Amino acid sequence: MTQYATLTIDGKELQLPVIEGSEGEKAIDIRSLRQETGFITFDPGFGSTGSCQSAITFMDGEKGILRYRGIPIEQLAEQSTFVETAYLLIAGKLPTREELTRTSVLLNDFSLLHEDMKYFYQNYPSKAHPMGILSAMVNAMRSFYPELIDLDEDLNNTFLRLISKVRTMAAMAYKISRGHKTVYPRPDYSYCANFLHMMFDNPVIPYEMDNDMVRALNVFWILHADHEQNCSTAAVRVVASGKVNVYAAISAGISALWGPLHGGANQAVIQMLEQIQKEGLTIPQVLAKAKDKNDPFRLMGFGHRVYKTYDPRAKIMKKMCDLVLGKQRCRDELLKIAMELEDAALSDRYFQEKNLYPNVDFYSGIVLRAMGIPTNMFTVMFAIGRLPGWLAQWKEDSLDPLRRISRPRQIYTGETLNDYVPMRDRF
Ligand code: SDX
C-alpha cells in the first residue's frame, strides 16, 4: 500500500508518494513537485536528496553498516579477493570457480598498455601528480579501444580492460616519475601481486613477493571498491547521463576523487601527521586547531557525510596497520600520533556532538606507507580500488529505465532585469 507525504503550499495540498527501499529507507518522490506547485527543493551538497535507486551497496550510517550486494564488508575483507569482489559488484553475484578463473585470465591478458600510450608519459613533467595522469590516460583509452559495450555480459571486455590497465598505468606513472625502467606484468602473478611487481621490481633488486602484503592489498582495495552515491560515483553517473562513453565517465570520477575532502584525504592525513610531527604540535593543540572556525585546519580522515559512527572500513584498516607494520618489523611514528589523535578526538565533546569518527582514510595512509607506496600515489590506490564500484554504478545507471540526463535546478539570486550600458556611459 503506497504511503503519501502531504505538502501544503499556498493553501493547496499535494500528496507525494513515498518510496521504500529493501532495507526500509524511505524517500518522498518529488518528481511532480515543480509541475504541480512551481516550487523546487533546495539541498546544497544533496545531504537529503536521493539521486537514484540502486541495488549495489547498502550503507547504514547510524549503525556503521556497509554491504556489497548484501554481503557485509567484514566478511568480504576476511574471505574474498579484490577480483572476486569486483565481479560481485559488477555482475551482482559471486562468480563460480570457472567464472573467476576466466576473469583472472582475461585480466592478465589485458594487462599491457598499447605501446603508443607510453608516449603520453614522456610529455608530463616528472613532478606531475599521478591522479592527473591517470584521469587523462583513462580518457585516452576511448581512442585505443573504441569497441561497444555488451551490458548483457557479466563483465564485458571494456570493464576488464579498464580494471586491468589502471594498474599498469599507475605503476608506469610511478616508475617513469622516478626515472626507472618500467616493469611488465607477469602472467603467473595474481591481480594484486602483479601490481606490486610492476611498482617495485627492478633489474638490480628483484622485488620479493610477500603474501601478507598481497593479502593486505586485496583487503585495501576491497574496502575501497564501492560506497553508494559518494562524490566521485555521483560524478560518474552525472557525466554518464549525457550518454558519453564509459572511459570519459570514469575519467570524471577519477578527477572528482582527487580532492582532499574525498579520495585525496588519505594523502592529506599523512601530510597532516607529518606536519604535527615536524612542528612538534601537541594533541590538544591539534584538536584546538580542528575546532577553531577561524583556522582552515581540519582533522583529515575524520568525519563523514553518511557515517555518524565509526566507519566499518576504518576498523579493518586499523587492524591492517599492525599486520603490515609487523611484517616490515618497523614502527611508524605517524601511527602512534594517529592513535593518540583518535583517542583524544573520540573523547572530545566537539567531535562527539558532531558525530565525527575516523573514516576509511584515517589509517589507510599508514598501511600504504608500510607497503612502500609513495604519498602522492595514495589517491591513485583509492581510484584503482573504486573502479569496480564506478563501473557497477555506470552499468546500473545505463540500464535504469528511470534514467534522464542529470540537470539540477537553482534559485537565482543575481541582478534583476537591467539594460546594457554603452562604454561611453560607463565610468
Ligand atoms: C571519503 O561519501 C563517501 O562515501 C566518501 C568516502 C567513499 O568511500 O567514497 O567514504 C571517502 O571521502 C571519506 C571522507 C574523507 N575526507 C576527509 O577525511 C576530510 C575531513 N572530513 C571533512 O572535511 C568532512 O567531515 C567531510 C567532507 C568528510 C564531510 O563533510 P560534510 O558532511 O559536508 O560535513 P560538514 O563539513 O558540514 O561538517 C559538519 C560539521 C561542521 O561544523 P559546523 O559548521 O556544524 O560547526 O562538522 C565539522 C564541520 O566544521 N567537521 C569537522 C570535520 N569534519 C566535519 N571539524 C573538524 N575536522 C573535521 N574533519
XYZ file of C-alpha atoms and ligand atoms in Angstrom:
487
model
C 0.000 0.000 0.000
C 1.601 3.278 -1.123
C 2.237 5.769 1.666
C 1.939 9.502 0.880
C 3.530 12.661 2.277
C 1.178 15.636 2.348
C 2.604 19.023 1.417
C 0.513 22.151 1.845
C 1.710 25.208 -0.146
C -0.299 28.426 -0.666
C -3.373 26.648 0.692
C -3.005 23.873 -1.903
C -2.486 20.270 -0.637
C -0.193 17.953 -2.578
C 0.059 14.199 -1.985
C 3.596 12.990 -2.747
C 4.187 9.220 -2.918
C 6.739 7.638 -0.550
C 9.296 5.188 -1.952
C 10.658 2.480 0.401
C 13.841 0.503 -0.207
C 14.590 -3.153 0.655
C 16.271 -2.066 3.921
C 13.419 0.215 4.968
C 14.937 3.520 3.801
C 12.185 5.934 2.765
C 12.104 8.812 0.259
C 9.487 11.294 -0.819
C 9.091 11.151 -4.595
C 9.097 14.847 -5.581
C 9.325 14.393 -9.349
C 5.949 16.089 -9.824
C 6.681 18.935 -7.376
C 7.647 21.745 -9.809
C 4.936 20.885 -12.302
C 2.265 20.772 -9.554
C 3.443 23.760 -7.458
C 6.112 25.734 -9.337
C 8.386 25.092 -6.340
C 11.699 23.212 -6.368
C 13.617 21.777 -3.393
C 16.885 23.287 -2.138
C 19.613 20.940 -0.853
C 23.243 22.081 -1.497
C 25.519 19.025 -1.219
C 22.482 16.738 -1.592
C 22.508 15.718 2.084
C 18.788 14.903 1.973
C 18.440 14.106 -1.727
C 18.401 10.691 -3.378
C 19.633 10.687 -6.993
C 18.701 7.110 -7.867
C 17.568 3.701 -6.662
C 20.457 1.231 -6.504
C 20.918 -2.446 -5.669
C 24.712 -2.397 -5.416
C 25.811 -1.121 -1.982
C 23.930 -0.603 1.259
C 25.204 1.711 3.993
C 23.645 2.421 7.367
C 25.486 5.500 8.660
C 23.988 5.325 12.142
C 24.887 1.657 12.682
C 28.148 1.656 10.714
C 26.980 -0.993 8.248
C 28.468 -1.470 4.757
C 27.416 -4.334 2.435
C 28.203 -5.033 -1.222
C 25.220 -6.820 -2.847
C 24.049 -7.670 0.693
C 27.358 -9.210 1.849
C 28.925 -7.463 4.902
C 32.249 -5.735 4.204
C 33.776 -7.592 7.172
C 33.121 -10.985 5.509
C 34.446 -9.848 2.143
C 37.599 -8.398 3.720
C 38.127 -11.647 5.601
C 37.290 -14.200 2.891
C 37.232 -12.628 -0.573
C 39.737 -11.182 -3.031
C 39.590 -7.863 -4.844
C 38.907 -9.518 -8.231
C 36.094 -11.622 -6.770
C 34.619 -8.537 -5.067
C 34.841 -6.597 -8.338
C 32.902 -9.413 -10.038
C 30.299 -9.365 -7.240
C 29.753 -5.605 -7.531
C 29.506 -5.524 -11.336
C 27.747 -8.834 -12.055
C 25.551 -8.727 -8.935
C 26.577 -12.232 -7.810
C 29.639 -14.108 -6.590
C 31.401 -15.845 -9.519
C 31.637 -19.618 -9.879
C 35.149 -21.036 -9.876
C 35.110 -21.138 -13.687
C 33.845 -17.543 -13.961
C 36.529 -16.340 -11.551
C 39.271 -18.235 -13.382
C 38.143 -16.836 -16.746
C 38.047 -13.316 -15.273
C 41.569 -13.633 -13.858
C 42.913 -14.950 -17.188
C 41.338 -12.028 -19.087
C 42.660 -9.516 -16.548
C 46.126 -10.878 -17.235
C 45.566 -10.878 -20.995
C 44.550 -7.218 -20.851
C 47.322 -6.020 -18.528
C 49.598 -4.480 -21.182
C 49.147 -0.939 -22.498
C 49.083 -0.124 -26.204
C 52.719 0.802 -26.882
C 51.663 4.207 -28.257
C 50.138 5.090 -24.858
C 53.603 5.284 -23.372
C 54.293 8.491 -25.305
C 51.728 10.275 -23.090
C 54.063 9.917 -20.125
C 57.033 11.472 -21.886
C 55.262 14.821 -22.174
C 54.346 15.099 -18.480
C 56.673 16.929 -16.075
C 58.282 14.366 -13.732
C 56.535 16.015 -10.776
C 53.074 15.721 -12.369
C 50.526 14.302 -9.896
C 49.667 10.719 -10.926
C 45.918 11.365 -10.474
C 46.049 13.865 -13.343
C 47.970 11.370 -15.467
C 45.547 8.541 -14.626
C 42.482 10.635 -15.464
C 43.981 11.611 -18.836
C 45.171 8.087 -19.670
C 41.763 6.559 -18.916
C 40.075 9.164 -21.094
C 42.581 8.396 -23.859
C 41.623 4.696 -23.765
C 38.494 5.582 -25.748
C 40.749 6.302 -28.737
C 42.562 2.968 -28.447
C 39.625 0.687 -27.521
C 36.512 2.204 -29.095
C 34.512 -1.056 -29.050
C 30.885 -1.020 -27.982
C 29.977 -2.499 -24.600
C 27.696 -5.520 -24.291
C 25.971 -4.847 -20.955
C 24.370 -8.294 -21.039
C 27.749 -9.806 -20.229
C 28.568 -10.151 -16.521
C 31.949 -8.484 -17.018
C 32.453 -7.192 -20.555
C 35.891 -6.749 -22.087
C 35.812 -2.955 -21.761
C 35.340 -3.205 -17.986
C 38.030 -5.886 -17.757
C 40.466 -3.795 -19.820
C 39.922 -0.804 -17.555
C 40.286 -2.813 -14.315
C 43.426 -4.461 -15.643
C 45.137 -1.497 -17.267
C 44.702 1.053 -14.478
C 47.277 -0.941 -12.513
C 49.756 -0.803 -15.383
C 49.112 2.911 -15.921
C 49.596 3.687 -12.208
C 52.785 1.639 -11.858
C 54.169 3.122 -15.084
C 53.497 6.680 -13.826
C 55.413 5.850 -10.639
C 58.389 4.229 -12.388
C 58.707 6.988 -15.011
C 58.440 9.727 -12.353
C 61.484 8.163 -10.698
C 63.408 7.680 -13.922
C 63.225 3.913 -13.506
C 62.665 1.275 -16.157
C 59.001 0.319 -16.446
C 58.213 -3.258 -15.429
C 55.890 -5.501 -17.423
C 53.220 -7.606 -15.686
C 53.836 -11.348 -15.266
C 51.322 -13.989 -16.423
C 51.873 -16.094 -13.307
C 51.014 -13.348 -10.797
C 47.573 -12.561 -9.322
C 45.987 -9.149 -9.866
C 47.381 -7.581 -6.673
C 50.771 -9.337 -6.814
C 51.244 -8.082 -10.364
C 50.649 -4.503 -9.252
C 53.289 -4.773 -6.512
C 55.616 -6.421 -9.041
C 55.148 -3.607 -11.588
C 55.626 -0.983 -8.879
C 58.660 -2.295 -7.056
C 60.540 -4.847 -9.129
C 63.755 -3.693 -10.776
C 66.609 -5.394 -12.662
C 69.122 -4.861 -9.852
C 66.949 -5.632 -6.816
C 64.164 -8.074 -7.743
C 61.012 -7.459 -5.674
C 60.444 -10.268 -3.206
C 56.714 -11.021 -3.237
C 55.265 -11.254 0.281
C 51.895 -12.997 0.578
C 50.885 -10.894 3.582
C 51.455 -7.714 1.565
C 49.423 -9.183 -1.324
C 46.662 -10.028 1.167
C 46.820 -6.529 2.644
C 46.495 -5.009 -0.833
C 43.478 -7.216 -1.598
C 41.810 -6.052 1.607
C 42.753 -2.414 0.953
C 41.093 -2.495 -2.476
C 38.061 -4.485 -1.230
C 37.439 -1.790 1.389
C 37.546 0.926 -1.301
C 35.590 -0.901 -4.014
C 32.252 0.921 -3.693
C 30.396 3.290 -1.388
C 26.966 4.064 -2.913
C 26.472 7.658 -4.167
C 29.674 9.346 -2.922
C 31.076 12.422 -4.678
C 33.067 10.592 -7.376
C 30.393 7.970 -8.062
C 27.826 10.736 -8.364
C 30.202 12.426 -10.851
C 30.421 9.217 -12.897
C 26.614 8.981 -13.004
C 26.136 12.663 -13.869
C 28.668 12.517 -16.711
C 27.265 9.158 -17.912
C 23.729 10.599 -18.000
C 24.678 12.586 -21.112
C 25.356 9.181 -22.765
C 29.094 9.728 -23.032
C 31.436 6.720 -23.294
C 32.435 4.863 -20.106
C 36.077 6.000 -20.275
C 35.096 9.681 -20.094
C 32.718 8.979 -17.202
C 35.390 7.068 -15.262
C 37.927 9.814 -16.006
C 35.471 12.274 -14.423
C 35.203 10.000 -11.393
C 38.997 9.970 -11.021
C 39.052 13.769 -11.128
C 36.257 14.061 -8.556
C 38.049 11.610 -6.234
C 41.250 13.690 -6.276
C 40.057 16.379 -3.825
C 41.301 16.368 -0.176
C 37.725 16.218 1.146
C 37.178 12.971 -0.761
C 39.733 10.459 -2.028
C 42.615 12.881 -1.582
C 42.078 12.686 2.190
C 44.401 9.681 2.540
C 47.279 11.791 1.226
C 46.113 14.755 3.361
C 46.068 12.598 6.532
C 49.710 11.622 6.151
C 50.674 15.221 5.346
C 48.767 16.316 8.479
C 50.528 13.696 10.651
C 53.918 14.694 9.198
C 53.122 18.367 9.928
C 52.212 17.505 13.545
C 55.444 15.535 13.914
C 57.624 18.199 12.238
C 56.133 21.131 14.175
C 56.006 19.181 17.434
C 52.315 20.026 17.858
C 50.672 18.501 20.923
C 47.427 16.572 20.564
C 45.465 19.301 22.443
C 46.931 21.912 20.076
C 45.847 19.854 17.049
C 42.305 19.385 18.356
C 42.083 23.096 19.162
C 43.057 23.951 15.564
C 40.479 21.465 14.226
C 37.762 23.100 16.344
C 38.771 26.691 15.589
C 36.337 28.037 12.980
C 38.909 30.697 12.046
C 41.512 28.046 11.289
C 41.133 26.253 7.925
C 42.780 23.183 9.536
C 40.571 20.115 9.729
C 41.263 16.735 11.276
C 41.722 14.910 7.971
C 40.465 11.341 7.951
C 37.742 12.284 10.437
C 34.048 12.865 9.755
C 31.740 11.554 7.086
C 28.553 12.652 5.340
C 26.883 9.279 5.963
C 28.697 7.556 8.837
C 27.725 9.128 12.162
C 29.644 6.390 13.930
C 32.909 4.560 13.315
C 33.435 3.828 9.570
C 33.460 -0.008 9.454
C 36.284 0.179 6.911
C 38.450 2.219 9.303
C 38.179 -0.536 11.921
C 39.507 -3.105 9.447
C 42.160 -0.709 8.107
C 43.388 -0.033 11.662
C 43.881 -3.783 12.236
C 45.805 -3.981 8.941
C 48.310 -1.433 10.237
C 49.582 -3.993 12.740
C 49.804 -6.698 10.028
C 51.814 -4.665 7.513
C 53.966 -2.816 10.055
C 54.661 -6.078 11.822
C 55.879 -7.537 8.507
C 58.149 -4.603 7.967
C 59.363 -5.001 11.549
C 59.035 -1.275 11.875
C 57.039 1.075 13.979
C 55.644 4.054 12.167
C 55.828 7.110 14.421
C 52.873 8.510 12.479
C 50.747 5.536 13.575
C 51.457 6.427 17.189
C 50.380 10.039 16.562
C 47.270 8.839 14.672
C 46.187 6.565 17.515
C 46.730 9.286 20.132
C 44.753 11.701 17.954
C 41.919 9.209 17.584
C 41.728 8.539 21.322
C 41.690 12.260 22.145
C 39.149 13.173 19.448
C 36.754 10.356 20.361
C 36.616 11.628 23.940
C 36.284 15.299 22.940
C 32.853 16.927 23.186
C 33.176 18.764 19.858
C 33.778 15.540 17.929
C 31.182 13.637 19.951
C 28.469 16.266 19.411
C 29.157 16.404 15.667
C 29.449 12.603 15.356
C 32.942 12.833 13.923
C 34.745 9.480 13.790
C 37.704 8.109 11.832
C 36.801 7.299 8.232
C 38.483 4.929 5.776
C 41.240 7.450 5.063
C 42.471 7.908 8.624
C 44.575 4.733 8.766
C 44.833 3.845 5.080
C 47.894 6.035 4.560
C 49.786 4.172 7.294
C 49.060 0.871 5.520
C 50.155 2.244 2.144
C 53.364 3.686 3.599
C 54.206 0.299 5.074
C 53.719 -1.239 1.606
C 56.208 1.278 0.228
C 53.629 3.261 -1.768
C 54.702 6.926 -2.071
C 52.293 9.512 -0.620
C 51.417 11.090 -3.964
C 50.189 7.672 -5.161
C 47.755 7.178 -2.244
C 44.708 8.566 -4.065
C 45.639 6.567 -7.161
C 45.428 3.481 -4.926
C 41.948 4.602 -3.875
C 40.968 5.072 -7.548
C 42.117 1.562 -8.547
C 40.054 0.157 -5.686
C 36.966 2.253 -6.519
C 36.978 1.450 -10.240
C 34.797 -1.704 -9.994
C 32.252 0.298 -7.994
C 32.198 3.088 -10.552
C 31.736 0.522 -13.346
C 28.951 -1.270 -11.467
C 27.184 2.052 -10.887
C 27.731 3.111 -14.533
C 26.222 -0.184 -15.720
C 23.250 0.083 -13.352
C 22.693 3.702 -14.417
C 22.862 2.746 -18.117
C 20.173 0.081 -17.607
C 17.940 2.213 -15.329
C 14.557 2.813 -17.035
C 14.129 5.980 -14.944
C 17.410 7.409 -16.229
C 17.315 11.005 -17.526
C 20.088 13.489 -18.124
C 21.169 14.993 -14.782
C 20.238 18.650 -14.797
C 19.655 20.204 -11.321
C 17.668 23.483 -10.997
C 18.747 26.558 -8.965
C 17.417 29.547 -7.073
C 18.613 32.663 -8.925
C 19.878 35.438 -6.618
C 21.573 37.729 -9.136
C 20.629 41.119 -10.699
C 17.032 41.573 -11.768
C 16.284 42.909 -15.266
C 18.559 45.850 -16.264
C 19.843 47.316 -19.594
C 23.198 47.223 -21.347
C 25.292 50.365 -20.658
C 27.346 51.597 -23.645
C 31.044 52.171 -22.895
C 30.662 55.994 -23.274
C 28.220 55.999 -20.363
C 30.338 53.873 -18.059
C 32.705 55.435 -15.588
C 35.719 9.836 1.692
O 30.934 9.959 0.706
C 31.658 8.926 0.819
O 31.198 7.802 0.935
C 33.144 9.208 0.736
C 34.077 8.042 1.013
C 33.997 6.980 -0.057
O 34.346 5.823 0.236
O 33.660 7.329 -1.208
O 33.780 7.478 2.270
C 35.532 8.511 1.029
O 35.685 10.823 1.020
C 35.849 9.892 3.188
C 35.968 11.351 3.731
C 37.416 11.820 3.535
N 37.528 13.251 3.870
C 38.129 13.665 4.989
O 38.558 12.914 5.856
C 38.268 15.189 5.091
C 37.915 15.641 6.508
N 36.440 15.475 6.711
C 35.606 16.576 6.404
O 36.047 17.572 5.560
C 34.113 16.251 6.402
O 33.855 15.519 7.521
C 33.547 15.540 5.178
C 33.918 16.230 3.923
C 34.018 14.130 5.134
C 32.034 15.527 5.329
O 31.602 16.825 5.170
P 30.057 17.227 5.423
O 29.200 16.029 5.518
O 29.706 18.288 4.435
O 30.095 17.815 6.875
P 30.371 19.360 7.228
O 31.610 19.817 6.502
O 29.104 20.105 7.015
O 30.726 19.260 8.794
C 29.684 19.265 9.783
C 30.336 19.931 10.990
C 30.944 21.300 10.653
O 30.927 22.082 11.833
P 29.696 23.203 11.983
O 29.763 24.083 10.744
O 28.415 22.407 12.072
O 30.050 23.944 13.271
O 31.431 19.124 11.469
C 32.635 19.862 11.320
C 32.384 20.983 10.351
O 33.248 22.073 10.618
N 33.630 18.929 10.773
C 34.909 18.877 11.135
C 35.459 17.818 10.392
N 34.520 17.275 9.609
C 33.385 17.971 9.850
N 35.612 19.614 12.032
C 36.928 19.267 12.146
N 37.543 18.260 11.462
C 36.837 17.524 10.580
N 37.419 16.539 9.904
